[in-house]
Amino acid sequence: MLKHVPNILTLIRFILIVPIVLCIAYEEFIIAFVFLVLSGITDVLDGTIARKFNFITDFGKLMDPLADKMTQVAILVTLCVKQIVPFWVLAIVVIKEFAMISGASFLYGKELVVSSKWYGKLSTVLFYLAIACSLITRYLNTNILEASIQDFSIYIYCIAILMTLLSLVLYFRAFNMQKYIRDEKEKLQK
């Protein structure tokens, strides 16, 4: 039963998408922030538990990054609809994720595996940080402060986007390196 804990935590992240999006839609920004933090905690816990106790499963390998991406995109769509985040941020993220999913689909069933790297994780963390800043700033500007404070989250989004584009390039480079290494091994075996 314990071996399923990481996968259960991943499924909880999928479930948490709904209350986060609804809270943003109804401008309950602090509650959305709390759910976002809870989602982040489950993300850290599922990976930590899976690695520490060797509970890594194919389901987890597939669903964990999918939960991250669905959470990110759903929140960004909602923030765009609410005109909190500019559309171009969402567009870049969707294009990058489409490229990554296309690449993963191409690799599915092949011996090549490009696992998550620090730069992909960093770009995810930066997006979560930017989203958290957007929620807190919007809450402060709507509920607490009479004067509007500068929403500096756009700068974090820009850094996250640069990191996302860099990670896309580095992932494709890693894929090409692995393919090259595999091709060289096959040549040596012949």
XYZ file of C-alpha atoms in Angstrom:
190
model
C 0.000 0.000 0.000
C 2.797 2.437 0.867
C 4.299 2.073 -2.603
C 1.229 3.847 -3.988
C 1.641 6.975 -1.828
C 3.602 8.963 -4.476
C 0.987 8.148 -7.138
C -1.842 9.106 -4.774
C -0.098 12.436 -4.110
C 0.178 12.972 -7.872
C -3.559 12.285 -8.278
C -4.271 14.791 -5.496
C -2.392 17.395 -7.547
C -4.750 16.760 -10.462
C -7.725 17.204 -8.124
C -6.279 20.445 -6.694
C -6.348 22.068 -10.135
C -10.126 22.550 -9.881
C -10.231 24.502 -6.592
C -7.218 26.608 -7.613
C -8.862 27.625 -10.886
C -12.238 28.236 -9.249
C -10.710 30.341 -6.496
C -8.886 32.496 -9.058
C -12.062 32.806 -11.143
C -14.012 33.985 -8.071
C -11.121 36.215 -6.976
C -10.413 34.247 -3.818
C -6.701 34.764 -4.326
C -5.445 33.794 -0.873
C -7.410 30.535 -0.909
C -6.038 29.856 -4.420
C -2.559 30.562 -3.057
C -3.089 28.070 -0.206
C -4.222 25.376 -2.668
C -1.230 26.204 -4.894
C 1.152 25.764 -1.954
C -0.562 22.492 -1.063
C -0.138 21.343 -4.664
C 3.545 22.272 -4.522
C 4.017 20.352 -1.277
C 2.436 17.226 -2.755
C 4.719 17.606 -5.779
C 7.842 17.706 -3.612
C 6.612 14.878 -1.379
C 5.692 12.495 -4.188
C 9.112 12.779 -5.798
C 10.984 12.586 -2.517
C 9.070 9.529 -1.309
C 9.317 7.778 -4.680
C 13.084 8.229 -4.859
C 13.856 7.588 -1.180
C 11.877 4.355 -0.938
C 12.300 3.287 -4.567
C 8.565 3.579 -5.266
C 9.203 4.880 -8.791
C 6.565 3.623 -11.228
C 5.848 4.096 -14.918
C 2.567 5.730 -13.893
C 4.458 8.249 -11.757
C 7.028 8.944 -14.464
C 4.221 9.856 -16.836
C 1.665 11.457 -14.530
C 3.924 13.546 -12.280
C 5.156 15.871 -15.048
C 1.677 15.860 -16.591
C 0.210 17.072 -13.281
C 2.799 19.873 -13.209
C 2.019 20.960 -16.743
C -1.757 20.746 -16.375
C -1.600 22.751 -13.155
C 0.593 25.404 -14.748
C -1.427 25.737 -17.934
C -4.833 25.698 -16.199
C -3.742 28.424 -13.802
C -2.170 30.520 -16.562
C -5.310 30.218 -18.700
C -7.392 31.408 -15.764
C -4.998 34.261 -14.985
C -5.118 35.308 -18.658
C -8.916 35.237 -18.715
C -8.920 37.383 -15.567
C -6.407 39.697 -17.323
C -3.851 39.236 -14.566
C -1.193 37.729 -16.832
C -0.598 38.736 -20.462
C -1.603 36.252 -23.139
C 1.905 35.992 -24.572
C 3.086 34.301 -21.362
C 0.483 31.568 -21.829
C 1.229 31.273 -25.555
C 4.950 30.666 -24.980
C 4.267 28.089 -22.258
C 1.748 26.219 -24.413
C 4.111 26.153 -27.414
C 6.978 24.882 -25.228
C 4.786 22.206 -23.633
C 3.496 21.132 -27.032
C 7.091 20.715 -28.209
C 7.985 18.735 -25.072
C 4.918 16.493 -25.348
C 5.646 15.916 -29.029
C 9.203 14.950 -28.169
C 8.057 12.647 -25.359
C 5.513 11.020 -27.691
C 8.252 10.435 -30.235
C 10.417 8.783 -27.557
C 7.599 6.640 -26.153
C 8.421 2.990 -26.622
C 11.989 3.682 -27.665
C 15.048 2.952 -25.583
C 15.894 6.631 -25.326
C 14.813 8.347 -22.110
C 15.438 12.004 -21.382
C 14.608 12.347 -17.702
C 13.811 15.592 -15.934
C 16.781 17.844 -15.359
C 17.545 20.697 -12.983
C 16.779 23.331 -15.636
C 13.290 21.945 -16.250
C 12.609 21.853 -12.524
C 13.953 25.397 -12.118
C 11.649 26.739 -14.820
C 8.677 25.021 -13.131
C 9.629 26.541 -9.763
C 9.981 29.990 -11.349
C 6.519 29.715 -12.891
C 5.021 28.674 -9.566
C 6.795 31.602 -7.898
C 5.474 34.017 -10.530
C 1.948 32.633 -10.152
C 2.174 32.937 -6.364
C 3.343 36.564 -6.713
C 0.448 37.290 -9.077
C -2.062 35.882 -6.584
C -0.619 37.720 -3.584
C -0.264 41.017 -5.455
C -3.816 40.792 -6.782
C -5.111 40.003 -3.278
C -3.234 42.935 -1.747
C -4.384 45.333 -4.457
C -8.023 44.237 -4.244
C -8.517 43.715 -0.543
C -5.920 45.448 1.590
C -4.227 48.402 -0.026
C -5.976 51.490 -1.244
C -3.110 52.340 -3.567
C -2.140 49.726 -6.099
C 1.304 48.185 -5.635
C 3.485 47.278 -8.583
C 2.916 43.722 -9.754
C 6.535 42.636 -10.168
C 5.490 39.096 -11.059
C 5.804 39.978 -14.757
C 9.564 40.112 -14.264
C 9.515 36.643 -12.719
C 7.382 35.414 -15.643
C 10.002 36.803 -18.037
C 12.801 35.010 -16.178
C 10.683 31.823 -16.092
C 10.044 32.084 -19.831
C 13.743 32.564 -20.560
C 14.500 29.532 -18.382
C 11.708 27.597 -20.122
C 13.126 28.355 -23.556
C 16.625 27.486 -22.359
C 15.352 24.223 -20.871
C 13.607 23.376 -24.150
C 16.895 23.828 -26.011
C 18.825 21.857 -23.373
C 16.285 19.004 -23.408
C 16.532 18.724 -27.183
C 20.309 18.824 -26.865
C 20.191 16.037 -24.247
C 17.931 14.021 -26.543
C 20.306 14.482 -29.463
C 23.308 13.535 -27.316
C 21.602 10.351 -26.131
C 20.589 9.479 -29.683
C 24.149 10.109 -30.831
C 25.557 7.914 -28.042
C 23.072 5.138 -28.837
C 23.880 5.333 -32.547
C 27.609 5.129 -31.765
C 27.060 2.058 -29.540
C 25.076 0.384 -32.325
C 27.890 1.066 -34.797
C 30.419 -0.472 -32.420
C 28.267 -3.572 -31.959
C 28.066 -4.201 -35.710
